[in-house]
């Protein structure tokens, strides 16, 4: 390991002193990545004809066909042992929007209504699930983190109970603390809270939604989970039983719930930020019956391969999810969630990168795999499935570079690394950015946990060093204030809404510059002998070291 670190330090020093350690790219290669090329692909993928690109729909067929044809026309090879596709098994779950939660035990029983008060579902993959008089318990943030001596459960047996938990982690809004201060840890991610409750045998979990700690408004919860089919992976034999109830409460509904229990939500929320917090039985019980229509189906990752000319067994993966939310025919007016920014921009980046790499002469020494993943919007299922069934051994996967929600607002001076400080990939990227008089920053809102909200996390969990980066917010025209305002407008007005559509007034020159920068990152990796790792102390470092035998 020491030798590896010394070699890597030397490699970065060479880059700093002399630019690329392997000379400049062919003059035409990076220049082939253009705003016009990106725009062309985005307009196709985000068109109404593609019907929002939902998995297991006509929109999927159009999308994966388009990606395959583009990869083939560029001269890539089928990336899955002679096949362009990797089939991913799914269960399509169509919820009943009339589901209600019946609350008893207070002064008077009351109901919480779907969409207005709650969004609920279950993942037991049975059509009917009944929950009867399950005790409601507030367990703070629902976190058990022995490495920092934090336990919100304090030994309480929660088997059969329904847990009410807060979103994010106890450090939210603070500059320092046991959970990295402002930066959300995986303990703050909603998926962790369901996983921990399942490990403890709970019947259900209701997460209290608040815009700031969640990082998105209630409309995103509704749009993502309540009004269209969802997808899941069939459970593995012998896996623990899934929760009968998963869901979210609005802040107002949580206030009503706590008031009915004779408790004050704000007071208990403040107590939950302390290490000595004790779980609170609310004296209430929840009952519900949920009907889900189930359909076994399948979807596809699309894989295009550029074999390395010297070490083809070693691979760099560029990834972006092709899927979005499809259509909702119950809506008045516009019914299609086109997903232009999320994530036709990322898929377009893959195609432009492939165009650049396939023109390199000589070809890269290592292989480049262009992986367009499916079902990211439903839980990263495409990327998860790839890591469970990798085409290239994970120990031979040098790095992953993820594109999700790219910049359409013009050039920026900064390059934002989501989860900055995680891996040594940033050292190479920083040198490449410096050559363009740009600088690296971390995400503007680390408390929102963006590092855990895209496909790269599937690879991180199995140890593969990954980087998720995009334009920052320091716009050349307007500066940081204008950049932040543009991000806020998209989050509030378009993210996971039917209004996420291609617009002729977008300025894609900044996106093109970013994609060229990430071409350079991949080119340097592909022509080197280096194996960048997670930084010392990172949660994924030990997994990588074990896989590489270091």
JSON list of C-alpha atoms in Angstrom, two decimals, residues 195-323:
[
{"chain": "A", "resi": 195, "resn": "UNK", "atom": "CA", "xyz": [-32.49, -0.79, 6.05]},
{"chain": "A", "resi": 196, "resn": "UNK", "atom": "CA", "xyz": [-31.77, -0.31, 9.76]},
{"chain": "A", "resi": 197, "resn": "UNK", "atom": "CA", "xyz": [-35.44, -0.76, 10.69]},
{"chain": "A", "resi": 198, "resn": "UNK", "atom": "CA", "xyz": [-35.60, -3.95, 8.62]},
{"chain": "A", "resi": 199, "resn": "UNK", "atom": "CA", "xyz": [-32.51, -5.30, 10.35]},
{"chain": "A", "resi": 200, "resn": "UNK", "atom": "CA", "xyz": [-34.26, -4.74, 13.69]},
{"chain": "A", "resi": 201, "resn": "UNK", "atom": "CA", "xyz": [-37.51, -6.43, 12.67]},
{"chain": "A", "resi": 202, "resn": "UNK", "atom": "CA", "xyz": [-39.68, -3.32, 12.66]},
{"chain": "A", "resi": 203, "resn": "UNK", "atom": "CA", "xyz": [-43.02, -3.43, 10.85]},
{"chain": "A", "resi": 204, "resn": "UNK", "atom": "CA", "xyz": [-42.65, -0.05, 9.21]},
{"chain": "A", "resi": 205, "resn": "UNK", "atom": "CA", "xyz": [-41.00, 3.35, 8.98]},
{"chain": "A", "resi": 206, "resn": "UNK", "atom": "CA", "xyz": [-42.46, 6.80, 8.39]},
{"chain": "A", "resi": 207, "resn": "UNK", "atom": "CA", "xyz": [-39.89, 9.52, 7.65]},
{"chain": "A", "resi": 208, "resn": "UNK", "atom": "CA", "xyz": [-40.88, 13.10, 8.45]},
{"chain": "A", "resi": 209, "resn": "UNK", "atom": "CA", "xyz": [-40.30, 15.20, 5.36]},
{"chain": "A", "resi": 210, "resn": "UNK", "atom": "CA", "xyz": [-38.96, 18.73, 5.66]},
{"chain": "A", "resi": 211, "resn": "UNK", "atom": "CA", "xyz": [-37.69, 20.54, 2.60]},
{"chain": "A", "resi": 212, "resn": "UNK", "atom": "CA", "xyz": [-34.31, 21.71, 3.92]},
{"chain": "A", "resi": 213, "resn": "UNK", "atom": "CA", "xyz": [-32.96, 18.50, 5.47]},
{"chain": "A", "resi": 214, "resn": "UNK", "atom": "CA", "xyz": [-34.43, 16.35, 2.69]},
{"chain": "A", "resi": 215, "resn": "UNK", "atom": "CA", "xyz": [-33.02, 18.58, -0.02]},
{"chain": "A", "resi": 216, "resn": "UNK", "atom": "CA", "xyz": [-36.18, 18.63, -2.15]},
{"chain": "A", "resi": 217, "resn": "UNK", "atom": "CA", "xyz": [-39.84, 19.66, -1.77]},
{"chain": "A", "resi": 218, "resn": "UNK", "atom": "CA", "xyz": [-42.80, 17.40, -0.99]},
{"chain": "A", "resi": 219, "resn": "UNK", "atom": "CA", "xyz": [-43.74, 17.41, -4.65]},
{"chain": "A", "resi": 220, "resn": "UNK", "atom": "CA", "xyz": [-40.63, 15.36, -5.42]},
{"chain": "A", "resi": 221, "resn": "UNK", "atom": "CA", "xyz": [-41.72, 12.70, -2.91]},
{"chain": "A", "resi": 222, "resn": "UNK", "atom": "CA", "xyz": [-45.16, 12.57, -4.51]},
{"chain": "A", "resi": 223, "resn": "UNK", "atom": "CA", "xyz": [-43.77, 12.54, -8.03]},
{"chain": "A", "resi": 224, "resn": "UNK", "atom": "CA", "xyz": [-41.21, 9.85, -7.28]},
{"chain": "A", "resi": 225, "resn": "UNK", "atom": "CA", "xyz": [-43.26, 7.39, -5.21]},
{"chain": "A", "resi": 226, "resn": "UNK", "atom": "CA", "xyz": [-46.99, 8.09, -5.29]},
{"chain": "A", "resi": 227, "resn": "UNK", "atom": "CA", "xyz": [-48.36, 8.73, -8.76]},
{"chain": "A", "resi": 228, "resn": "UNK", "atom": "CA", "xyz": [-46.69, 6.21, -11.04]},
{"chain": "A", "resi": 229, "resn": "UNK", "atom": "CA", "xyz": [-45.44, 2.62, -10.99]},
{"chain": "A", "resi": 230, "resn": "UNK", "atom": "CA", "xyz": [-42.24, 1.94, -9.10]},
{"chain": "A", "resi": 231, "resn": "UNK", "atom": "CA", "xyz": [-39.70, -0.77, -9.67]},
{"chain": "A", "resi": 232, "resn": "UNK", "atom": "CA", "xyz": [-37.88, -3.11, -7.36]},
{"chain": "A", "resi": 233, "resn": "UNK", "atom": "CA", "xyz": [-35.51, -6.06, -7.61]},
{"chain": "A", "resi": 234, "resn": "UNK", "atom": "CA", "xyz": [-36.89, -9.46, -6.57]},
{"chain": "A", "resi": 235, "resn": "UNK", "atom": "CA", "xyz": [-35.43, -10.33, -3.14]},
{"chain": "A", "resi": 236, "resn": "UNK", "atom": "CA", "xyz": [-32.68, -12.92, -2.94]},
{"chain": "A", "resi": 237, "resn": "UNK", "atom": "CA", "xyz": [-33.58, -16.27, -1.33]},
{"chain": "A", "resi": 238, "resn": "UNK", "atom": "CA", "xyz": [-33.03, -16.16, 2.40]},
{"chain": "A", "resi": 239, "resn": "UNK", "atom": "CA", "xyz": [-32.96, -12.36, 2.66]},
{"chain": "A", "resi": 240, "resn": "UNK", "atom": "CA", "xyz": [-34.77, -10.81, 5.66]},
{"chain": "A", "resi": 241, "resn": "UNK", "atom": "CA", "xyz": [-38.45, -9.96, 5.35]},
{"chain": "A", "resi": 242, "resn": "UNK", "atom": "CA", "xyz": [-39.02, -6.49, 4.05]},
{"chain": "A", "resi": 243, "resn": "UNK", "atom": "CA", "xyz": [-41.01, -3.83, 5.88]},
{"chain": "A", "resi": 244, "resn": "UNK", "atom": "CA", "xyz": [-44.79, -3.89, 5.65]},
{"chain": "A", "resi": 245, "resn": "UNK", "atom": "CA", "xyz": [-44.87, -0.10, 5.52]},
{"chain": "A", "resi": 246, "resn": "UNK", "atom": "CA", "xyz": [-42.38, 2.39, 4.11]},
{"chain": "A", "resi": 247, "resn": "UNK", "atom": "CA", "xyz": [-43.21, 6.00, 3.60]},
{"chain": "A", "resi": 248, "resn": "UNK", "atom": "CA", "xyz": [-43.01, 9.71, 4.26]},
{"chain": "A", "resi": 249, "resn": "UNK", "atom": "CA", "xyz": [-45.07, 12.11, 6.40]},
{"chain": "A", "resi": 250, "resn": "UNK", "atom": "CA", "xyz": [-45.48, 15.79, 5.64]},
{"chain": "A", "resi": 251, "resn": "UNK", "atom": "CA", "xyz": [-44.30, 18.16, 8.36]},
{"chain": "A", "resi": 252, "resn": "UNK", "atom": "CA", "xyz": [-47.93, 19.17, 9.02]},
{"chain": "A", "resi": 253, "resn": "UNK", "atom": "CA", "xyz": [-49.07, 15.55, 9.29]},
{"chain": "A", "resi": 254, "resn": "UNK", "atom": "CA", "xyz": [-46.22, 14.84, 11.71]},
{"chain": "A", "resi": 255, "resn": "UNK", "atom": "CA", "xyz": [-47.35, 17.80, 13.82]},
{"chain": "A", "resi": 256, "resn": "UNK", "atom": "CA", "xyz": [-50.87, 16.38, 13.99]},
{"chain": "A", "resi": 257, "resn": "UNK", "atom": "CA", "xyz": [-49.52, 12.95, 14.88]},
{"chain": "A", "resi": 258, "resn": "UNK", "atom": "CA", "xyz": [-47.32, 14.21, 17.69]},
{"chain": "A", "resi": 259, "resn": "UNK", "atom": "CA", "xyz": [-50.06, 16.49, 18.99]},
{"chain": "A", "resi": 260, "resn": "UNK", "atom": "CA", "xyz": [-52.46, 13.54, 19.16]},
{"chain": "A", "resi": 261, "resn": "UNK", "atom": "CA", "xyz": [-49.79, 11.78, 21.23]},
{"chain": "A", "resi": 262, "resn": "UNK", "atom": "CA", "xyz": [-49.57, 14.73, 23.63]},
{"chain": "A", "resi": 263, "resn": "UNK", "atom": "CA", "xyz": [-46.09, 15.57, 22.36]},
{"chain": "A", "resi": 264, "resn": "UNK", "atom": "CA", "xyz": [-44.51, 18.60, 20.70]},
{"chain": "A", "resi": 265, "resn": "UNK", "atom": "CA", "xyz": [-42.73, 17.76, 17.47]},
{"chain": "A", "resi": 266, "resn": "UNK", "atom": "CA", "xyz": [-40.25, 20.64, 17.66]},
{"chain": "A", "resi": 267, "resn": "UNK", "atom": "CA", "xyz": [-39.23, 19.71, 21.21]},
{"chain": "A", "resi": 268, "resn": "UNK", "atom": "CA", "xyz": [-38.65, 16.05, 20.40]},
{"chain": "A", "resi": 269, "resn": "UNK", "atom": "CA", "xyz": [-36.80, 16.97, 17.22]},
{"chain": "A", "resi": 270, "resn": "UNK", "atom": "CA", "xyz": [-34.37, 19.06, 19.24]},
{"chain": "A", "resi": 271, "resn": "UNK", "atom": "CA", "xyz": [-33.90, 16.26, 21.77]},
{"chain": "A", "resi": 272, "resn": "UNK", "atom": "CA", "xyz": [-33.09, 13.86, 18.93]},
{"chain": "A", "resi": 273, "resn": "UNK", "atom": "CA", "xyz": [-29.96, 15.84, 18.11]},
{"chain": "A", "resi": 274, "resn": "UNK", "atom": "CA", "xyz": [-28.40, 14.80, 21.42]},
{"chain": "A", "resi": 275, "resn": "UNK", "atom": "CA", "xyz": [-26.46, 11.64, 22.10]},
{"chain": "A", "resi": 276, "resn": "UNK", "atom": "CA", "xyz": [-28.58, 10.90, 25.20]},
{"chain": "A", "resi": 277, "resn": "UNK", "atom": "CA", "xyz": [-31.87, 10.90, 23.27]},
{"chain": "A", "resi": 278, "resn": "UNK", "atom": "CA", "xyz": [-34.26, 8.15, 24.36]},
{"chain": "A", "resi": 279, "resn": "UNK", "atom": "CA", "xyz": [-36.88, 6.69, 21.97]},
{"chain": "A", "resi": 280, "resn": "UNK", "atom": "CA", "xyz": [-40.44, 7.77, 22.73]},
{"chain": "A", "resi": 281, "resn": "UNK", "atom": "CA", "xyz": [-43.50, 5.55, 22.43]},
{"chain": "A", "resi": 282, "resn": "UNK", "atom": "CA", "xyz": [-46.22, 7.83, 21.10]},
{"chain": "A", "resi": 283, "resn": "UNK", "atom": "CA", "xyz": [-49.09, 5.85, 22.59]},
{"chain": "A", "resi": 284, "resn": "UNK", "atom": "CA", "xyz": [-50.63, 5.65, 19.13]},
{"chain": "A", "resi": 285, "resn": "UNK", "atom": "CA", "xyz": [-51.17, 2.77, 16.73]},
{"chain": "A", "resi": 286, "resn": "UNK", "atom": "CA", "xyz": [-51.32, 2.68, 12.96]},
{"chain": "A", "resi": 287, "resn": "UNK", "atom": "CA", "xyz": [-53.36, 0.39, 10.75]},
{"chain": "A", "resi": 288, "resn": "UNK", "atom": "CA", "xyz": [-53.62, 0.19, 6.99]},
{"chain": "A", "resi": 289, "resn": "UNK", "atom": "CA", "xyz": [-54.35, -2.08, 4.10]},
{"chain": "A", "resi": 290, "resn": "UNK", "atom": "CA", "xyz": [-52.31, -1.61, 0.96]},
{"chain": "A", "resi": 291, "resn": "UNK", "atom": "CA", "xyz": [-53.05, -3.03, -2.42]},
{"chain": "A", "resi": 292, "resn": "UNK", "atom": "CA", "xyz": [-50.31, -3.01, -5.04]},
{"chain": "A", "resi": 293, "resn": "UNK", "atom": "CA", "xyz": [-50.62, -4.32, -8.56]},
{"chain": "A", "resi": 294, "resn": "UNK", "atom": "CA", "xyz": [-47.50, -6.36, -9.33]},
{"chain": "A", "resi": 295, "resn": "UNK", "atom": "CA", "xyz": [-45.98, -7.27, -12.65]},
{"chain": "A", "resi": 296, "resn": "UNK", "atom": "CA", "xyz": [-42.74, -9.17, -13.21]},
{"chain": "A", "resi": 297, "resn": "UNK", "atom": "CA", "xyz": [-40.79, -7.54, -15.98]},
{"chain": "A", "resi": 298, "resn": "UNK", "atom": "CA", "xyz": [-37.27, -6.71, -17.08]},
{"chain": "A", "resi": 299, "resn": "UNK", "atom": "CA", "xyz": [-35.23, -3.76, -18.25]},
{"chain": "A", "resi": 300, "resn": "UNK", "atom": "CA", "xyz": [-31.80, -3.24, -19.75]},
{"chain": "A", "resi": 301, "resn": "UNK", "atom": "CA", "xyz": [-28.49, -1.54, -19.19]},
{"chain": "A", "resi": 302, "resn": "UNK", "atom": "CA", "xyz": [-26.78, -0.55, -22.44]},
{"chain": "A", "resi": 303, "resn": "UNK", "atom": "CA", "xyz": [-23.03, -1.20, -22.70]},
{"chain": "A", "resi": 304, "resn": "UNK", "atom": "CA", "xyz": [-20.59, -0.03, -25.37]},
{"chain": "A", "resi": 305, "resn": "UNK", "atom": "CA", "xyz": [-16.93, -1.05, -25.16]},
{"chain": "A", "resi": 306, "resn": "UNK", "atom": "CA", "xyz": [-13.73, 0.45, -26.53]},
{"chain": "A", "resi": 307, "resn": "UNK", "atom": "CA", "xyz": [-11.12, -2.29, -25.91]},
{"chain": "A", "resi": 308, "resn": "UNK", "atom": "CA", "xyz": [-7.75, -1.18, -24.60]},
{"chain": "A", "resi": 309, "resn": "UNK", "atom": "CA", "xyz": [-4.84, -1.73, -26.96]},
{"chain": "A", "resi": 310, "resn": "UNK", "atom": "CA", "xyz": [-2.35, -2.85, -24.28]},
{"chain": "A", "resi": 311, "resn": "UNK", "atom": "CA", "xyz": [-4.25, -3.79, -21.08]},
{"chain": "A", "resi": 312, "resn": "UNK", "atom": "CA", "xyz": [-7.81, -4.54, -22.20]},
{"chain": "A", "resi": 313, "resn": "UNK", "atom": "CA", "xyz": [-8.61, -6.36, -18.96]},
{"chain": "A", "resi": 314, "resn": "UNK", "atom": "CA", "xyz": [-8.33, -3.07, -17.04]},
{"chain": "A", "resi": 315, "resn": "UNK", "atom": "CA", "xyz": [-11.34, -0.78, -17.48]},
{"chain": "A", "resi": 316, "resn": "UNK", "atom": "CA", "xyz": [-12.51, 2.76, -16.80]},
{"chain": "A", "resi": 317, "resn": "UNK", "atom": "CA", "xyz": [-16.30, 3.09, -16.69]},
{"chain": "A", "resi": 318, "resn": "UNK", "atom": "CA", "xyz": [-18.20, 6.17, -17.80]},
{"chain": "A", "resi": 319, "resn": "UNK", "atom": "CA", "xyz": [-21.80, 5.90, -16.59]},
{"chain": "A", "resi": 320, "resn": "UNK", "atom": "CA", "xyz": [-25.09, 7.77, -16.82]},
{"chain": "A", "resi": 321, "resn": "UNK", "atom": "CA", "xyz": [-28.64, 6.60, -16.29]},
{"chain": "A", "resi": 322, "resn": "UNK", "atom": "CA", "xyz": [-30.92, 6.72, -19.31]},
{"chain": "A", "resi": 323, "resn": "UNK", "atom": "CA", "xyz": [-34.25, 6.33, -17.47]}
]
